[in-house]
Short mmCIF file of C-alpha atoms in Angstrom, two decimals:
data_model
loop_
_atom_site.label_atom_id
_atom_site.label_comp_id
_atom_site.label_asym_id
_atom_site.label_seq_id
_atom_site.Cartn_x
_atom_site.Cartn_y
_atom_site.Cartn_z
CA MET A 1 62.08 34.57 31.97
CA THR A 2 62.51 31.73 30.57
CA GLY A 3 59.81 31.71 28.24
CA ARG A 4 61.46 34.79 26.65
CA GLU A 5 64.85 32.93 26.34
CA THR A 6 63.27 30.17 24.56
CA ILE A 7 62.23 32.44 21.72
CA GLU A 8 64.99 34.09 21.76
CA SER A 9 67.57 31.28 20.99
CA ILE A 10 64.77 30.06 18.13
CA VAL A 11 65.26 33.39 16.97
CA VAL A 12 68.61 33.26 16.95
CA VAL A 13 68.95 29.98 14.73
CA MET A 14 66.38 30.63 12.49
CA VAL A 15 68.55 34.24 11.63
CA LEU A 16 71.52 32.16 11.89
CA ILE A 17 70.52 29.92 9.36
CA GLY A 18 69.57 32.62 7.31
CA THR A 19 72.69 34.64 7.35
CA VAL A 20 74.51 31.47 6.50
CA LEU A 21 72.77 30.86 3.23
CA SER A 22 73.05 33.79 1.94
CA LEU A 23 76.91 33.92 2.91
CA LEU A 24 76.58 30.93 1.02
CA SER A 25 74.74 32.47 -2.48
CA SER A 26 77.00 35.08 -2.51
CA LEU A 27 80.11 32.66 -2.17
CA GLY A 28 77.92 31.55 -5.44
CA PHE A 29 78.30 34.67 -7.06
CA LEU A 30 82.47 34.13 -7.06
CA ARG A 31 82.45 30.21 -8.54
CA PHE A 32 79.88 29.90 -10.76
CA PRO A 33 81.11 30.61 -14.42
CA ASP A 34 78.54 32.71 -16.16
CA VAL A 35 75.25 34.43 -15.25
CA TYR A 36 72.94 32.28 -15.71
CA THR A 37 74.07 30.03 -13.43
CA ARG A 38 75.21 32.54 -10.43
CA SER A 39 71.19 33.76 -10.99
CA HIS A 40 70.30 30.36 -9.78
CA ALA A 41 72.31 31.14 -7.04
CA ALA A 42 70.50 34.58 -6.26
CA THR A 43 67.11 33.77 -6.89
CA LYS A 44 67.26 30.27 -4.51
CA SER A 45 69.43 30.70 -2.03
CA ILE A 46 69.42 34.47 -0.87
CA THR A 47 65.04 34.24 -1.20
CA LEU A 48 64.91 31.50 1.34
CA GLY A 49 67.79 32.93 3.41
CA ILE A 50 66.34 36.37 3.76
CA LEU A 51 62.59 34.78 4.18
CA PHE A 52 64.15 32.77 7.29
CA ILE A 53 65.52 36.11 8.81
CA LEU A 54 62.20 37.98 8.32
CA LEU A 55 60.11 35.06 9.62
CA ALA A 56 62.64 35.34 12.51
CA THR A 57 61.90 38.90 13.14
CA PHE A 58 57.88 38.20 12.58
CA LEU A 59 58.19 35.56 15.14
CA TYR A 60 59.84 38.11 17.78
CA PHE A 61 57.85 40.87 17.37
CA LEU A 62 54.80 38.24 17.57
CA PHE A 63 55.97 36.30 20.85
CA VAL A 64 58.46 39.17 22.40
CA HIS A 65 55.83 42.08 22.12
CA ASP A 66 52.86 40.50 21.38
CA GLN A 67 52.58 42.54 18.13
CA VAL A 68 51.76 41.43 14.67
CA SER A 69 53.42 43.40 12.58
CA VAL A 70 51.25 43.62 9.15
CA ARG A 71 54.65 45.80 7.44
CA LEU A 72 56.68 42.97 7.88
CA LEU A 73 53.90 40.50 6.66
CA LEU A 74 54.04 42.40 3.56
CA GLY A 75 57.81 42.52 3.34
CA ILE A 76 57.64 39.15 3.20
CA ILE A 77 54.76 38.83 0.53
CA PHE A 78 57.05 40.98 -1.43
CA VAL A 79 60.12 39.28 -1.91
CA PHE A 80 58.57 36.13 -2.39
CA LEU A 81 56.48 37.58 -5.00
CA THR A 82 59.65 39.19 -6.74
CA ALA A 83 62.79 37.55 -6.23
CA PRO A 84 61.58 34.73 -9.39
CA VAL A 85 60.58 37.61 -11.28
CA THR A 86 63.84 39.40 -11.11
CA GLY A 87 65.50 36.18 -11.46
CA HIS A 88 63.78 35.54 -14.47
CA LEU A 89 63.90 39.22 -16.14
CA ILE A 90 67.97 39.28 -15.26
CA ALA A 91 68.28 35.77 -16.97
CA ARG A 92 66.18 37.23 -20.11
CA SER A 93 67.26 40.07 -20.72
CA ALA A 94 71.17 38.99 -20.58
CA TYR A 95 70.36 36.53 -23.17
CA ARG A 96 68.81 39.25 -25.41
CA TYR A 97 71.80 41.24 -24.61
CA GLY A 98 74.18 38.69 -26.00
CA VAL A 99 75.47 36.40 -23.34
CA LYS A 100 76.56 33.58 -24.13
CA PRO A 101 75.37 30.21 -21.86
CA SER A 102 78.34 28.06 -21.11
CA GLY A 103 76.90 24.83 -21.69
CA ALA A 104 76.77 22.84 -24.46
CA GLN A 105 73.04 22.75 -25.11
CA ASP A 106 71.59 25.58 -25.97
CA GLU A 107 67.83 25.04 -27.54
CA LEU A 108 66.44 28.71 -27.15
CA ALA A 109 68.99 30.30 -29.94
CA ALA A 110 67.62 28.56 -33.27
CA ASP A 111 64.05 29.60 -32.02
CA LEU A 112 64.34 32.81 -30.93
CA GLU A 113 65.81 33.48 -34.34
CA LYS A 114 63.07 32.04 -36.32
CA ALA A 115 60.53 34.10 -33.73
CA LYS A 116 62.49 37.24 -34.81
CA LYS A 117 62.57 36.60 -38.66
CA ARG A 118 58.69 35.98 -38.31
CA ALA A 119 58.16 39.19 -36.31
CA SER A 120 60.05 41.17 -38.61
CA ALA A 121 58.20 39.36 -42.09
CA LEU A 122 54.61 40.57 -39.96
CA ASP A 123 56.13 44.74 -39.83
CA LYS A 124 57.07 44.63 -43.90
CA MET B 1 74.54 36.23 23.95
CA PHE B 2 71.34 36.89 21.99
CA GLN B 3 73.07 40.40 20.90
CA THR B 4 76.30 38.87 20.32
CA LEU B 5 75.06 36.46 17.86
CA LEU B 6 72.97 39.33 16.64
CA MET B 7 76.08 41.46 15.86
CA ALA B 8 77.59 37.99 14.42
CA SER B 9 75.10 37.60 11.88
CA ILE B 10 75.61 41.41 10.82
CA ILE B 11 79.32 40.95 10.29
CA MET B 12 78.39 37.67 8.13
CA LEU B 13 75.55 39.73 6.13
CA THR B 14 77.95 42.29 5.41
CA ILE B 15 80.93 39.95 4.27
CA SER B 16 78.37 39.11 1.62
CA ILE B 17 77.52 42.62 0.90
CA SER B 18 81.15 42.99 0.26
CA ILE B 19 81.68 39.72 -2.09
CA ALA B 20 78.51 41.12 -4.31
CA LEU B 21 80.39 44.46 -4.05
CA TYR B 22 83.42 42.45 -5.50
CA ARG B 23 81.34 40.92 -8.39
CA VAL B 24 79.49 44.48 -9.18
CA ILE B 25 83.11 46.05 -9.99
CA ARG B 26 84.99 43.06 -11.45
CA GLY B 27 82.01 41.57 -13.42
CA PRO B 28 82.67 40.97 -16.73
CA SER B 29 79.60 42.04 -18.23
CA LEU B 30 76.50 44.22 -16.95
CA PRO B 31 74.19 41.62 -16.27
CA ASP B 32 76.47 40.05 -13.88
CA ARG B 33 76.46 43.83 -12.36
CA ILE B 34 72.94 44.19 -12.10
CA LEU B 35 72.46 40.28 -10.65
CA ALA B 36 74.86 41.40 -7.71
CA LEU B 37 73.26 45.01 -6.93
CA ASP B 38 69.73 43.09 -6.92
CA SER B 39 71.61 40.61 -3.92
CA ILE B 40 72.88 44.08 -2.46
CA GLY B 41 69.60 44.53 -1.95
CA TYR B 42 68.20 41.83 -0.22
CA ASN B 43 70.92 41.65 1.94
CA ILE B 44 70.50 45.10 3.21
CA ILE B 45 66.99 43.76 3.76
CA GLY B 46 68.56 41.01 5.80
CA ILE B 47 71.06 43.28 7.92
CA VAL B 48 67.77 45.90 8.71
CA ALA B 49 65.85 43.57 9.90
CA VAL B 50 68.27 41.74 12.05
CA LEU B 51 69.03 45.50 13.42
CA CYS B 52 65.46 46.29 14.02
CA MET B 53 65.86 43.10 16.61
CA MET B 54 69.00 44.03 18.00
CA LEU B 55 67.49 47.66 19.04
CA ASP B 56 64.64 46.24 20.32
CA SER B 57 62.17 48.59 18.16
CA SER B 58 59.83 48.41 15.18
CA SER B 59 59.92 51.44 13.97
CA TYR B 60 62.57 50.58 11.34
CA LEU B 61 60.26 48.12 9.72
CA GLU B 62 59.07 50.15 6.90
CA THR B 63 62.70 50.56 5.56
CA ILE B 64 62.25 46.81 4.80
CA LEU B 65 59.40 47.56 2.13
CA LEU B 66 60.79 50.94 0.90
CA ILE B 67 64.28 48.81 -0.09
CA GLY B 68 62.24 45.96 -1.38
CA ILE B 69 60.17 48.03 -3.88
CA LEU B 70 63.16 50.41 -4.72
CA ALA B 71 66.06 46.84 -5.26
CA PHE B 72 63.22 45.43 -7.39
CA LEU B 73 61.81 48.75 -9.51
CA SER B 74 65.92 49.53 -10.15
CA THR B 75 66.56 45.66 -11.72
CA VAL B 76 63.63 46.06 -13.56
CA ALA B 77 64.59 49.63 -15.01
CA LEU B 78 68.09 48.48 -15.49
CA CYS B 79 66.88 44.80 -17.42
CA LYS B 80 64.53 47.32 -19.24
CA PHE B 81 67.10 49.29 -20.19
CA LEU B 82 69.81 46.27 -21.33
CA GLU B 83 67.08 44.97 -23.32
CA ARG B 84 65.28 47.78 -25.44
CA GLY B 85 68.41 50.59 -24.86
CA VAL B 86 65.64 52.76 -23.54
CA VAL B 87 64.00 52.71 -20.04
CA ILE B 88 60.59 53.71 -21.00
CA ASP B 89 59.18 52.71 -24.25
CA ARG B 90 57.08 55.23 -26.26
CA LYS B 91 55.99 52.27 -28.68
CA ARG B 92 53.12 50.95 -26.80
CA ASN B 93 52.14 48.10 -29.51
CA ASP B 94 53.78 45.05 -28.69
CA MET C 1 33.52 33.49 -5.59
CA THR C 2 34.46 37.15 -5.59
CA LEU C 3 30.67 37.54 -3.83
CA GLN C 4 31.51 35.02 -0.97
CA ILE C 5 34.88 36.31 0.04
CA LEU C 6 33.32 40.21 -0.09
CA LEU C 7 30.68 38.45 2.45
CA ASN C 8 32.71 36.82 4.33
CA LEU C 9 34.86 39.88 4.78
CA LEU C 10 31.74 41.73 5.82
CA ILE C 11 30.73 39.10 8.25
CA ALA C 12 34.02 39.34 9.93
CA ALA C 13 34.45 43.55 10.30
CA MET C 14 30.48 42.87 11.90
CA TRP C 15 31.62 40.53 14.13
CA MET C 16 34.71 43.21 15.05
CA MET C 17 32.12 46.11 15.68
CA LEU C 18 29.96 43.96 17.10
CA HIS C 19 32.70 42.98 19.62
CA ASP C 20 33.92 46.80 19.64
CA THR C 21 37.80 45.17 20.11
CA TRP C 22 39.59 45.87 17.11
CA ASN C 23 42.37 43.33 16.82
CA MET C 24 43.33 41.09 14.71
CA LEU C 25 42.41 37.94 16.65
CA THR C 26 38.98 39.52 16.82
CA PHE C 27 38.73 39.94 12.43
CA ALA C 28 40.16 36.10 11.80
CA ILE C 29 37.35 34.56 14.51
CA GLY C 30 35.03 36.49 12.74
CA PHE C 31 36.65 35.34 9.51
CA VAL C 32 36.04 31.71 10.47
CA LEU C 33 32.60 31.96 11.71
CA GLY C 34 31.57 33.87 8.43
CA ALA C 35 33.31 30.57 6.68
CA ILE C 36 31.20 28.38 8.43
CA ILE C 37 27.77 30.62 8.14
CA LEU C 38 28.49 30.70 4.18
CA PHE C 39 29.49 26.69 4.17
CA GLY C 40 25.90 26.28 6.02
CA MET C 41 24.35 28.50 3.08
CA ARG C 42 26.42 27.25 0.43
CA ARG C 43 23.23 26.06 -1.78
CA PHE C 44 21.44 29.85 -1.92
CA PHE C 45 24.93 30.64 -4.48
CA PRO C 46 24.89 29.97 -7.86
CA ALA C 47 28.96 29.10 -7.64
CA PRO C 48 30.08 26.11 -5.65
CA PHE C 49 31.84 27.09 -2.38
CA TYR C 50 34.95 28.37 -2.18
CA GLY C 51 36.84 26.88 0.64
CA ARG C 52 37.92 24.11 -2.10
CA LYS C 53 39.60 26.56 -4.12
CA PHE C 54 41.35 27.77 -1.13
CA TRP C 55 42.36 24.11 0.22
CA PHE C 56 43.64 23.95 -3.05
CA LEU C 57 45.77 27.26 -2.65
CA LEU C 58 47.09 25.75 0.50
CA LYS C 59 48.42 22.91 -1.11
CA LEU C 60 50.29 25.03 -3.79
CA GLY C 61 51.96 27.20 -0.91
CA TRP C 62 52.72 23.89 0.97
CA LEU C 63 53.98 22.43 -2.01
CA PHE C 64 56.35 25.88 -3.09
CA SER C 65 57.77 26.24 0.16
CA ILE C 66 58.70 21.89 -0.13
CA GLU C 67 60.70 22.80 -3.60
CA LEU C 68 61.77 26.07 -2.54
CA LEU C 69 64.05 24.08 0.55
CA VAL C 70 65.18 21.75 -1.60
CA SER C 71 66.33 23.73 -4.48
CA SER C 72 68.22 26.27 -2.08
CA ILE C 73 69.91 22.92 -0.62
CA VAL C 74 70.62 21.83 -4.32
CA ALA C 75 71.98 24.72 -4.93
CA ILE C 76 74.44 25.15 -1.75
CA GLU C 77 75.55 21.58 -2.30
CA GLN C 78 76.71 22.80 -5.90
CA ILE C 79 78.49 25.96 -4.22
CA ILE C 80 80.37 24.44 -1.56
CA ARG C 81 81.51 21.23 -3.71
CA PRO C 82 85.53 21.46 -3.74
CA ARG C 83 85.35 21.11 -7.67
CA LEU C 84 82.56 22.30 -10.10
CA ASN C 85 81.15 19.73 -12.10
CA ILE C 86 77.79 20.78 -13.91
CA GLN C 87 76.54 21.03 -17.11
CA PRO C 88 74.36 23.84 -17.77
CA GLY C 89 72.53 24.31 -20.48
CA VAL C 90 69.00 25.76 -22.09
CA PHE C 91 66.42 23.19 -23.03
CA ARG C 92 62.96 23.37 -23.66
CA MET C 93 59.33 22.00 -22.93
CA GLN C 94 56.08 21.62 -23.45
CA THR C 95 53.30 23.41 -20.96
CA ARG C 96 49.54 22.83 -20.97
CA MET C 97 48.83 26.67 -19.56
CA LYS C 98 46.97 29.14 -21.03
CA THR C 99 46.30 32.38 -19.80
CA GLU C 100 48.44 34.88 -18.81
CA TRP C 101 47.79 34.27 -15.22
CA GLU C 102 48.54 30.54 -14.88
CA LEU C 103 51.78 30.93 -17.02
CA SER C 104 53.14 33.76 -14.88
CA LEU C 105 52.33 32.00 -11.80
CA LEU C 106 53.91 28.92 -13.63
CA ALA C 107 56.59 30.83 -14.41
CA ASN C 108 57.53 32.12 -10.94
CA LEU C 109 57.33 28.76 -9.09
CA MET C 110 59.58 27.41 -11.87
CA THR C 111 62.14 30.13 -11.07
CA LEU C 112 62.09 28.78 -7.33
CA THR C 113 62.27 25.25 -7.62
CA PRO C 114 65.67 22.95 -8.01
CA GLY C 115 68.05 23.83 -10.47
CA SER C 116 65.84 25.64 -13.10
CA VAL C 117 65.11 29.47 -14.11
CA VAL C 118 62.39 30.43 -16.67
CA MET C 119 64.43 32.10 -19.73
CA GLU C 120 61.59 32.62 -22.29
CA ILE C 121 58.34 31.90 -22.83
CA ALA C 122 56.15 31.16 -26.09
CA PRO C 123 52.52 31.20 -25.14
CA GLU C 124 50.88 30.71 -28.73
CA ASP C 125 53.19 27.55 -28.64
CA GLY C 126 53.07 26.63 -25.45
CA LEU C 127 56.89 26.59 -24.78
CA MET C 128 58.60 27.46 -22.10
CA TYR C 129 62.93 27.90 -22.22
CA VAL C 130 64.38 26.69 -18.71
CA HIS C 131 68.03 27.14 -18.39
CA ALA C 132 69.29 24.15 -16.10
CA MET C 133 72.14 24.04 -13.57
CA ASP C 134 73.25 20.30 -14.99
CA VAL C 135 70.64 19.41 -17.42
CA PRO C 136 71.56 15.74 -18.19
CA ARG C 137 71.12 14.79 -14.48
CA MET C 138 68.42 17.35 -13.60
CA LYS C 139 66.04 17.38 -16.64
CA LYS C 140 63.49 14.75 -15.87
CA GLY C 141 62.99 16.04 -12.04
CA ILE C 142 62.03 19.67 -13.18
CA ILE C 143 59.44 18.34 -16.11
CA ARG C 144 58.20 16.37 -13.06
CA THR C 145 58.01 19.37 -11.17
CA LYS C 146 56.29 21.24 -13.51
CA ASP C 147 53.34 18.55 -14.13
CA LYS C 148 52.83 18.56 -10.72
CA PHE C 149 52.59 22.03 -10.25
CA GLU C 150 50.20 22.30 -13.01
CA ASP C 151 47.81 19.92 -12.09
CA VAL C 152 47.30 22.14 -8.82
CA ILE C 153 47.33 25.53 -10.69
CA ILE C 154 44.81 24.08 -12.98
CA GLU C 155 42.62 22.76 -9.93
CA VAL C 156 42.84 26.67 -8.40
CA MET C 157 42.05 28.54 -11.43
CA ARG C 158 39.85 26.66 -13.65
#
């Protein structure tokens, strides 16, 4: 029975690491000043935390039940693929929506104006 | 011991959901709210995974995929709405 | 390359049928056997053996998981610091990527690397606009990471 206890302790450590990561990144929601810095917290640490939890679940079902659960693998791949996409989408649409970044340096604003002018000139 | 620690991790994930919920209600702008909703989706995925281990059954694992797909699609639709004012584009020329 | 992968899958399925055991382990053994057979017969195919690309794909995954770990540590460190001391900002940078697949792969990877979220891409000018958590301290590191990723992506895609 000691083999099972070893597996369980590894799984619990991984789950706790993932949980603490996702809790800390939620704290980042409270502390950071604007959407863009918050999206840093949301995309990176939450993704890593959830990946830790899902990997722990995968290991648990692999070693305790001798069961390779393909659904879980699909879920891991899906989270891995979609998390950066949502981060990029939210940052982009927030900028187009008109939320100003809080820092001093902003090299995008002038270029976006230029591109819009070029596009409207093409329309006419 | 195993069950207790898993319960503790579920409680911590719930706390992080409630923090994100605060951001959904208070959030100064719309993108803040979308970001918080997205992270709530990820935290729910974590809770379901931990619950599977607690109940020792693999029959809830489909839920992970379902919630992941729903969270992603709703985020994409909301971002699209923010950017253009509509969810489905009728003009297909750009 | 597609032909080789299809043949390899076919050999794996064949191996499973011959054994009459339908699980992942037999499939994996069949896949490895098929890869060995294809490697032995590689001079009969017009395209080079796909193992090289596969190797670089593995390298990309490895590099990426390291960067994800580092970036989470950086973000967590900034969250739990008692006083926020950051200067966020948006800056532009050049990219060598051309096709859509390469661009989206690079943007996805960059979004999960330390302190950077890709905000806008201008493919015709070869520019990317990146939001960084702390511009003066991180700009060099971000550009170095991007160069590293670009080298591996070019190996995989071209």
